[in-house]
Coordinates of C-alpha atoms and ligand atoms in Angstrom, one line a residue:
M1 CA -10.8 -17.1 -15.0
S2 CA -13.1 -16.4 -12.1
I3 CA -12.9 -18.9 -9.3
T4 CA -14.9 -19.4 -6.1
R5 CA -13.2 -19.2 -2.8
R6 CA -14.0 -22.8 -2.1
G7 CA -12.5 -24.0 -5.4
F8 CA -9.5 -21.8 -4.7
L9 CA -8.8 -23.4 -1.4
E10 CA -9.5 -26.9 -2.5
S11 CA -6.9 -26.7 -5.3
A12 CA -4.5 -25.1 -2.8
V13 CA -5.0 -28.0 -0.4
V14 CA -4.4 -30.6 -3.1
A15 CA -1.2 -28.9 -4.0
S16 CA -0.2 -28.6 -0.4
L17 CA -0.6 -32.3 0.2
A18 CA 1.3 -33.1 -3.0
T19 CA 4.3 -30.9 -2.2
G20 CA 4.4 -31.1 1.6
L21 CA 5.3 -27.5 1.6
N22 CA 6.3 -26.0 4.9
A23 CA 6.4 -22.3 5.0
Q24 CA 9.3 -20.9 7.0
D25 CA 9.7 -17.3 8.1
K26 CA 13.0 -15.8 7.3
S27 CA 13.9 -12.1 7.6
K28 CA 16.5 -10.9 5.2
R29 CA 17.1 -7.9 3.0
S30 CA 15.4 -7.9 -0.4
Q31 CA 17.8 -8.8 -3.1
T32 CA 17.8 -9.8 -6.7
P33 CA 18.7 -13.5 -7.0
E34 CA 20.9 -14.4 -10.0
P35 CA 18.8 -15.7 -12.9
S36 CA 20.1 -19.2 -12.2
S37 CA 18.8 -19.2 -8.7
A38 CA 15.6 -17.2 -9.4
K39 CA 12.5 -19.4 -8.9
R40 CA 9.2 -19.8 -10.6
P41 CA 6.4 -19.8 -9.5
I42 CA 6.8 -16.8 -7.2
I43 CA 4.6 -14.2 -5.6
L44 CA 5.8 -10.8 -4.4
C45 CA 3.6 -8.5 -2.4
S46 CA 3.4 -5.8 0.3
N47 CA 4.1 -7.1 3.7
N48 CA 0.4 -6.8 4.8
G49 CA -0.4 -9.6 2.3
R50 CA 2.0 -12.0 3.9
N51 CA -0.6 -14.0 5.7
Y52 CA -2.5 -14.8 2.5
L53 CA 0.5 -16.0 0.5
D54 CA 0.4 -19.7 1.3
D55 CA -3.0 -20.5 -0.3
A56 CA -2.2 -18.3 -3.2
F57 CA 1.2 -19.9 -3.9
L58 CA -0.2 -23.4 -3.8
F59 CA -3.0 -22.4 -6.1
L60 CA -0.5 -20.9 -8.5
K61 CA 1.8 -23.9 -8.3
N62 CA -1.2 -26.1 -9.0
G63 CA -1.8 -24.4 -12.3
G64 CA -4.1 -21.6 -11.1
D65 CA -4.3 -18.3 -13.1
T66 CA -1.7 -15.7 -12.1
L67 CA -4.3 -12.9 -11.6
D68 CA -6.6 -15.0 -9.6
A69 CA -3.6 -15.9 -7.3
G70 CA -2.7 -12.2 -6.9
L71 CA -6.3 -11.2 -6.2
H72 CA -6.6 -13.9 -3.5
V73 CA -3.7 -12.2 -1.7
V74 CA -5.0 -8.7 -1.9
K75 CA -8.6 -9.7 -1.0
G76 CA -7.3 -10.8 2.4
P77 CA -6.5 -7.3 3.6
E78 CA -9.6 -5.9 1.8
D79 CA -11.8 -8.2 3.9
D80 CA -9.9 -7.6 7.1
P81 CA -11.7 -4.9 9.2
F82 CA -8.5 -4.3 11.2
D83 CA -6.4 -3.5 8.2
D84 CA -7.2 0.2 7.9
S85 CA -5.3 0.8 4.7
V86 CA -7.6 -1.0 2.3
G87 CA -11.2 -2.3 1.8
L88 CA -13.4 -2.8 4.8
G89 CA -12.3 -0.6 7.7
G90 CA -10.1 1.6 5.4
L91 CA -9.5 5.0 6.9
P92 CA -12.0 7.4 5.2
N93 CA -11.7 10.7 3.4
E94 CA -12.1 14.1 5.1
D95 CA -15.9 13.7 5.0
G96 CA -15.7 10.4 6.8
V97 CA -16.5 8.3 3.7
V98 CA -14.4 5.4 2.6
E99 CA -13.3 5.7 -1.0
L100 CA -11.3 2.8 -2.6
D101 CA -9.0 2.6 -5.6
A102 CA -7.8 -0.6 -7.3
C103 CA -6.4 -1.9 -10.6
C104 CA -5.2 -5.1 -12.2
M105 CA -3.3 -6.4 -15.2
H106 CA -3.6 -9.9 -16.7
G107 CA -0.4 -10.7 -18.5
P108 CA -1.5 -13.8 -20.5
T109 CA -4.3 -11.8 -22.2
R110 CA -2.6 -8.4 -22.0
R111 CA -5.7 -6.9 -20.4
A112 CA -6.2 -4.3 -17.6
G113 CA -9.0 -3.1 -15.4
S114 CA -9.3 -0.3 -12.9
V115 CA -11.7 1.5 -10.5
G116 CA -11.2 4.8 -8.6
G117 CA -13.0 6.6 -5.8
V118 CA -15.5 3.7 -5.2
R119 CA -17.8 3.9 -2.2
N120 CA -19.7 1.1 -0.5
I121 CA -18.0 -1.8 -2.3
K122 CA -15.4 -3.8 -0.3
N123 CA -13.5 -5.9 -2.9
V124 CA -12.6 -3.2 -5.4
S125 CA -9.7 -5.4 -6.7
L126 CA -12.3 -7.8 -7.9
V127 CA -14.4 -5.0 -9.4
A128 CA -11.3 -3.9 -11.3
R129 CA -11.1 -7.4 -12.7
A130 CA -14.8 -7.3 -13.6
V131 CA -14.3 -4.0 -15.5
M132 CA -11.5 -5.9 -17.4
E133 CA -13.7 -8.9 -18.1
H134 CA -17.1 -7.4 -18.6
T135 CA -16.6 -4.1 -20.3
G136 CA -14.8 -2.6 -23.2
H137 CA -13.3 0.0 -20.9
V138 CA -10.2 0.0 -18.7
M139 CA -11.2 2.4 -15.9
L140 CA -14.4 3.3 -14.1
V141 CA -14.6 5.9 -11.3
G142 CA -17.0 7.1 -8.6
E143 CA -20.7 6.5 -8.8
G144 CA -20.5 4.8 -12.2
A145 CA -18.0 2.3 -10.8
E146 CA -20.2 1.6 -7.8
R147 CA -23.3 1.1 -10.0
F148 CA -21.3 -1.2 -12.3
A149 CA -20.1 -3.2 -9.2
V150 CA -23.7 -3.6 -8.0
A151 CA -24.9 -4.6 -11.5
T152 CA -22.2 -7.3 -11.6
G153 CA -23.2 -8.8 -8.3
F154 CA -21.1 -7.0 -5.7
P155 CA -23.0 -6.2 -2.5
R156 CA -23.3 -2.6 -1.3
E157 CA -22.1 -2.4 2.3
S158 CA -20.9 0.1 4.8
L159 CA -17.1 0.1 4.8
L160 CA -16.6 2.4 7.8
T161 CA -16.0 0.3 10.8
D162 CA -16.6 1.7 14.2
R163 CA -12.9 1.9 14.8
S164 CA -12.1 3.8 11.6
R165 CA -15.1 6.1 12.2
K166 CA -13.8 7.0 15.7
V167 CA -10.2 7.6 14.4
W168 CA -11.8 9.9 11.8
L169 CA -13.8 11.7 14.5
L170 CA -10.7 12.1 16.6
W171 CA -8.9 13.6 13.5
K172 CA -11.8 16.0 12.9
E173 CA -11.7 17.2 16.4
A174 CA -7.9 17.6 16.4
Q175 CA -7.8 19.5 13.1
S176 CA -5.9 22.7 13.0
T177 CA -4.1 23.5 9.7
N178 CA -2.8 20.0 9.2
D179 CA -5.0 18.8 6.4
W180 CA -4.7 18.4 2.6
W181 CA -5.9 21.9 1.6
G182 CA -3.3 24.4 0.5
P183 CA -0.2 24.2 -1.7
G184 CA 1.3 20.7 -1.9
L185 CA 4.9 19.6 -1.6
A186 CA 5.4 20.2 -5.3
S187 CA 4.4 23.9 -5.2
P188 CA 7.0 26.6 -5.0
Q189 CA 4.8 28.1 -2.3
W190 CA 5.1 25.2 0.0
K191 CA 7.1 25.9 3.2
P192 CA 8.6 23.4 5.5
P193 CA 6.9 23.3 8.9
L194 CA 7.9 25.9 11.4
T195 CA 10.2 25.1 14.3
P196 CA 8.8 22.2 16.3
P197 CA 7.1 23.1 19.5
Q198 CA 8.6 22.2 22.8
S199 CA 8.0 18.7 23.9
K200 CA 5.8 20.0 26.7
V201 CA 3.3 21.4 24.1
W202 CA 3.5 18.1 22.3
E203 CA 2.8 16.1 25.5
E204 CA -0.2 18.3 26.2
R205 CA -1.5 17.8 22.7
I206 CA -1.3 14.0 23.1
H207 CA -2.9 14.2 26.5
Q208 CA -5.8 16.1 25.0
L209 CA -6.1 13.6 22.3
E210 CA -6.1 10.8 24.8
E211 CA -9.0 12.4 26.6
H212 CA -10.9 12.9 23.3
A213 CA -10.2 9.3 22.4
A214 CA -11.6 8.1 25.7
Q215 CA -14.7 10.2 25.3
L216 CA -15.2 8.8 21.8
G217 CA -15.0 5.3 23.3
I218 CA -11.9 4.2 21.4
E219 CA -10.6 1.0 23.2
P220 CA -7.7 1.8 25.5
E221 CA -5.4 -0.7 23.7
F222 CA -6.0 1.0 20.4
R223 CA -5.9 4.6 21.7
A224 CA -2.2 5.2 21.1
A225 CA -2.4 3.8 17.6
A226 CA -5.4 6.0 16.9
I227 CA -3.6 9.1 18.1
R228 CA -0.7 8.3 15.8
R229 CA -3.0 8.0 12.8
V230 CA -4.4 11.5 13.7
L231 CA -1.0 13.1 14.2
S232 CA 0.5 11.5 11.1
P233 CA -2.3 10.4 8.7
P234 CA -1.1 7.1 7.3
T235 CA -0.8 5.7 3.8
G236 CA -1.3 2.1 3.2
T237 CA -2.0 -0.2 0.2
I238 CA -1.4 -3.7 -1.0
H239 CA 0.2 -4.6 -4.3
C240 CA 0.8 -8.2 -5.5
S241 CA 2.7 -9.4 -8.6
T242 CA 2.7 -13.1 -9.6
L243 CA 4.7 -15.3 -12.0
N244 CA 3.9 -19.0 -12.8
D245 CA 6.2 -21.7 -14.0
K246 CA 5.1 -21.0 -17.6
G247 CA 6.3 -17.4 -17.4
E248 CA 2.8 -15.9 -17.2
M249 CA 2.5 -12.9 -15.0
S250 CA -0.1 -10.6 -13.5
G251 CA -0.3 -7.7 -11.0
C252 CA -2.9 -6.0 -8.9
T253 CA -3.0 -3.1 -6.4
T254 CA -5.8 -2.0 -4.0
T255 CA -6.1 0.7 -1.4
S256 CA -8.2 3.1 0.6
G257 CA -5.6 5.7 -0.3
L258 CA -4.4 8.5 1.9
A259 CA -6.3 8.8 5.2
F260 CA -8.5 11.9 5.4
K261 CA -7.9 12.8 1.7
L262 CA -10.1 15.2 -0.2
P263 CA -13.2 13.5 -1.5
G264 CA -12.7 12.4 -5.1
R265 CA -9.0 12.2 -4.8
C266 CA -7.6 9.2 -6.8
G267 CA -4.0 8.2 -5.9
D268 CA -1.6 6.1 -8.0
S269 CA -3.1 2.7 -7.1
P270 CA -5.8 2.6 -9.8
I271 CA -3.5 4.2 -12.4
I272 CA -2.2 1.6 -14.8
G273 CA 1.5 2.3 -15.2
A274 CA 1.8 4.1 -11.8
G275 CA 0.4 1.8 -9.0
C276 CA 0.8 -1.3 -11.1
Y277 CA 2.1 -2.4 -14.5
T278 CA 2.6 -5.9 -16.0
D279 CA 4.1 -6.9 -19.3
Q280 CA 4.9 -10.6 -19.0
D281 CA 7.5 -10.3 -21.8
V282 CA 9.5 -8.4 -19.2
G283 CA 8.1 -8.2 -15.7
S284 CA 5.6 -6.7 -13.3
A285 CA 5.9 -3.9 -10.7
G286 CA 3.7 -2.1 -8.2
A287 CA 3.9 0.7 -5.7
T288 CA 2.8 1.8 -2.2
G289 CA 3.5 5.2 -0.8
S290 CA 3.1 8.8 -1.8
G291 CA 0.7 8.4 -4.7
E292 CA 1.0 11.9 -6.1
E293 CA 4.8 11.5 -6.5
N294 CA 4.4 8.1 -8.1
I295 CA 1.9 9.2 -10.7
K296 CA 4.4 11.9 -11.8
V297 CA 7.1 9.3 -12.6
A298 CA 4.7 6.6 -13.9
G299 CA 6.6 4.4 -11.4
A300 CA 5.5 0.9 -12.3
H301 CA 5.7 1.4 -16.0
T302 CA 9.1 3.2 -15.7
I303 CA 10.4 0.2 -13.8
V304 CA 9.2 -2.4 -16.3
E305 CA 10.6 -0.3 -19.2
N306 CA 13.9 -0.1 -17.3
M307 CA 14.1 -3.8 -17.0
R308 CA 13.2 -4.1 -20.7
R309 CA 16.3 -2.1 -21.4
G310 CA 18.5 -4.5 -19.4
M311 CA 18.4 -3.1 -15.8
S312 CA 18.1 -5.5 -12.9
P313 CA 15.0 -5.3 -10.8
Q314 CA 16.8 -3.4 -8.1
E315 CA 18.5 -0.9 -10.6
A316 CA 15.1 -0.4 -12.3
G317 CA 13.4 0.5 -9.0
M318 CA 16.3 2.7 -7.8
D319 CA 16.1 4.6 -11.1
A320 CA 12.3 5.3 -10.5
L321 CA 13.1 6.5 -6.9
Q322 CA 15.8 8.8 -8.4
R323 CA 13.3 10.3 -10.7
I324 CA 11.2 11.3 -7.7
V325 CA 14.3 12.8 -6.1
R326 CA 15.1 14.7 -9.3
N327 CA 11.5 16.1 -9.4
F328 CA 12.3 17.8 -6.1
N329 CA 15.8 18.8 -7.1
N330 CA 17.3 16.7 -4.3
D331 CA 15.6 19.0 -1.8
M332 CA 15.7 16.9 1.4
T333 CA 13.4 19.4 3.2
K334 CA 10.7 18.1 0.9
L335 CA 11.8 14.5 0.3
K336 CA 11.7 13.7 4.0
F337 CA 7.9 14.3 3.8
M338 CA 7.3 11.5 1.3
D339 CA 7.9 7.8 0.9
M340 CA 7.7 5.2 -1.7
T341 CA 8.1 1.4 -2.0
Y342 CA 8.3 -0.5 -5.2
Y343 CA 7.7 -4.2 -5.6
I344 CA 9.5 -5.6 -8.7
L345 CA 9.3 -9.0 -10.3
R346 CA 11.1 -9.9 -13.5
K347 CA 9.9 -12.7 -15.8
D348 CA 12.7 -15.0 -14.8
G349 CA 11.8 -14.8 -11.1
A350 CA 14.4 -12.3 -10.1
Y351 CA 12.8 -9.7 -7.8
A352 CA 13.5 -6.6 -5.6
G353 CA 11.8 -4.4 -3.1
V354 CA 13.2 -0.9 -3.0
S355 CA 12.1 2.1 -0.9
L356 CA 12.9 5.8 -0.7
W357 CA 13.5 5.6 3.0
E358 CA 14.8 2.7 5.0
H359 CA 12.4 2.9 7.8
S360 CA 8.6 2.9 7.7
S361 CA 8.5 4.3 11.2
P362 CA 11.2 5.0 13.8
T363 CA 10.9 1.5 15.0
S364 CA 10.4 -0.6 11.9
V365 CA 11.9 -1.0 8.4
H366 CA 10.1 -1.3 5.1
R367 CA 9.5 -4.9 4.1
I368 CA 8.1 -6.9 1.2
A369 CA 6.7 -10.4 1.4
V370 CA 7.7 -13.2 -1.0
H371 CA 6.7 -16.8 -1.6
D372 CA 8.7 -19.0 -4.0
G373 CA 8.2 -22.2 -2.1
T374 CA 9.2 -20.5 1.1
R375 CA 7.2 -17.7 2.6
R376 CA 9.2 -14.8 4.0
S377 CA 9.5 -11.1 4.6
E378 CA 12.5 -9.2 3.4
Q379 CA 13.8 -5.7 4.1
T380 CA 13.7 -3.4 1.1
V381 CA 16.9 -1.8 -0.3
A382 CA 16.6 1.9 0.5
L383 CA 17.8 5.0 -1.2
F384 CA 18.0 7.0 2.0
K385 CA 18.8 5.9 5.5
G386 CA 16.4 6.7 8.3
V387 CA 12.7 7.4 8.3
S388 CA 10.5 9.9 6.4
Q389 CA 8.3 12.3 8.2
E390 CA 4.8 11.5 7.2
F391 CA 2.8 13.8 4.9
P392 CA 1.0 16.2 5.3
P393 CA 3.9 17.6 7.4
F394 CA 3.1 17.7 11.0
P395 CA 5.1 20.4 12.7
V396 CA 6.2 18.4 15.7
T397 CA 9.0 16.0 16.6
I398 CA 8.1 13.0 18.7
P399 CA 9.9 13.5 22.0
P400 CA 12.4 10.8 22.9
E401 CA 10.4 9.6 25.9
L402 CA 7.5 8.8 23.6
K403 CA 9.8 7.3 20.9
E404 CA 10.6 4.5 23.3
D405 CA 6.9 3.7 23.7
S406 CA 6.3 1.6 20.6
V407 CA 2.5 1.7 21.0
Y408 CA 2.6 5.3 19.7
L409 CA 4.5 4.2 16.7
K410 CA 2.5 1.3 15.4
Ligands
LIG501 N1 -0.2 5.0 -2.9 C1 -1.4 5.1 -2.1 C2 -2.2 6.4 -2.5 O1 -1.5 7.3 -2.7 C3 -1.2 5.2 -0.6 C4 -0.3 4.1 -0.1 O2 0.3 3.4 -0.8 O3 0.0 4.1 1.1 O4 -3.4 6.4 -2.5

């Protein structure tokens, strides 16, 4: 099943010439096409995989393996030093060390592989596939996973880019009580943040961070984005599900997890059934967002099982979101500090993207990327209007004058 990059691109180019495909960008809301209009092959992924869809789609259309196609998509952001949610350049844990999680499921052979908390290896999605192909296990973690990766030919390399290191340093210097220690959202002892400070205090804090950022040598054009990452530590991940014209399906998910997490923390991404689940008799699903909450509802597996019982992709995803809401007894003071997006593909090509909150930031909505002959981004269908406040809760409200300044909200 393994394929070299050169071979991958060559087969994609052949297919491209044969079909004369012309990708068009269209922005519309994610919806479930009626089975009659659902298309195969199709690839569904997080929006940060969008730029890698063309090659992968052509490869799939040309008879390429479904998992190889998905891994091609997620490898793009893993290799990109400027995508700080995954692979090289991912934001590190609280010790300044990048730790990556990934998993994959290969529908045609009904196999799975997974790695958690891996340091020094960039393409953990491919390591997850190697676990699946070269061991009798499903999941390897930590040092053992790293040693396995090196043994199977993956290079050890530093994953902390200068940019991510500086954002981490800025976060370290800005630390007060806003870290991951202490009772989590699910604890009865958790208390919502106290009254937001006045915007003057907020402005002063940003001003101090700007000075620190300049002292650390963070480039002026990236300074505002770095400050935002410190004030609201971001999540970020890529999931991809694929379906070929024969009805074969695969899925994979890869991430650097929550920024500044506790060392050793594994999120939902490497958990088969949470961050990804594929059963090609039914469909494939994956998740990005608050990993702790997704693990507790076994999100991807729940969605596939919902579809098995007859729900549409959208209904199946909405039900998983409702389970998260139920886990918090509909308590909006807590739900506003988490977010979740599910990517759902049924075996007939019907699909949906659903999210807990409509917006991913005050200025942008959650999107999925799709390629079924036309590459496009689509807005997810959301359970709640508006935007979540990112977790861990940061006890400030962005003052309106800064809200207008989109560079702070990237
Ligand atoms: N789900 C990932 C995690 O919890 C983060 C994300 O998707 O943004 O590690």
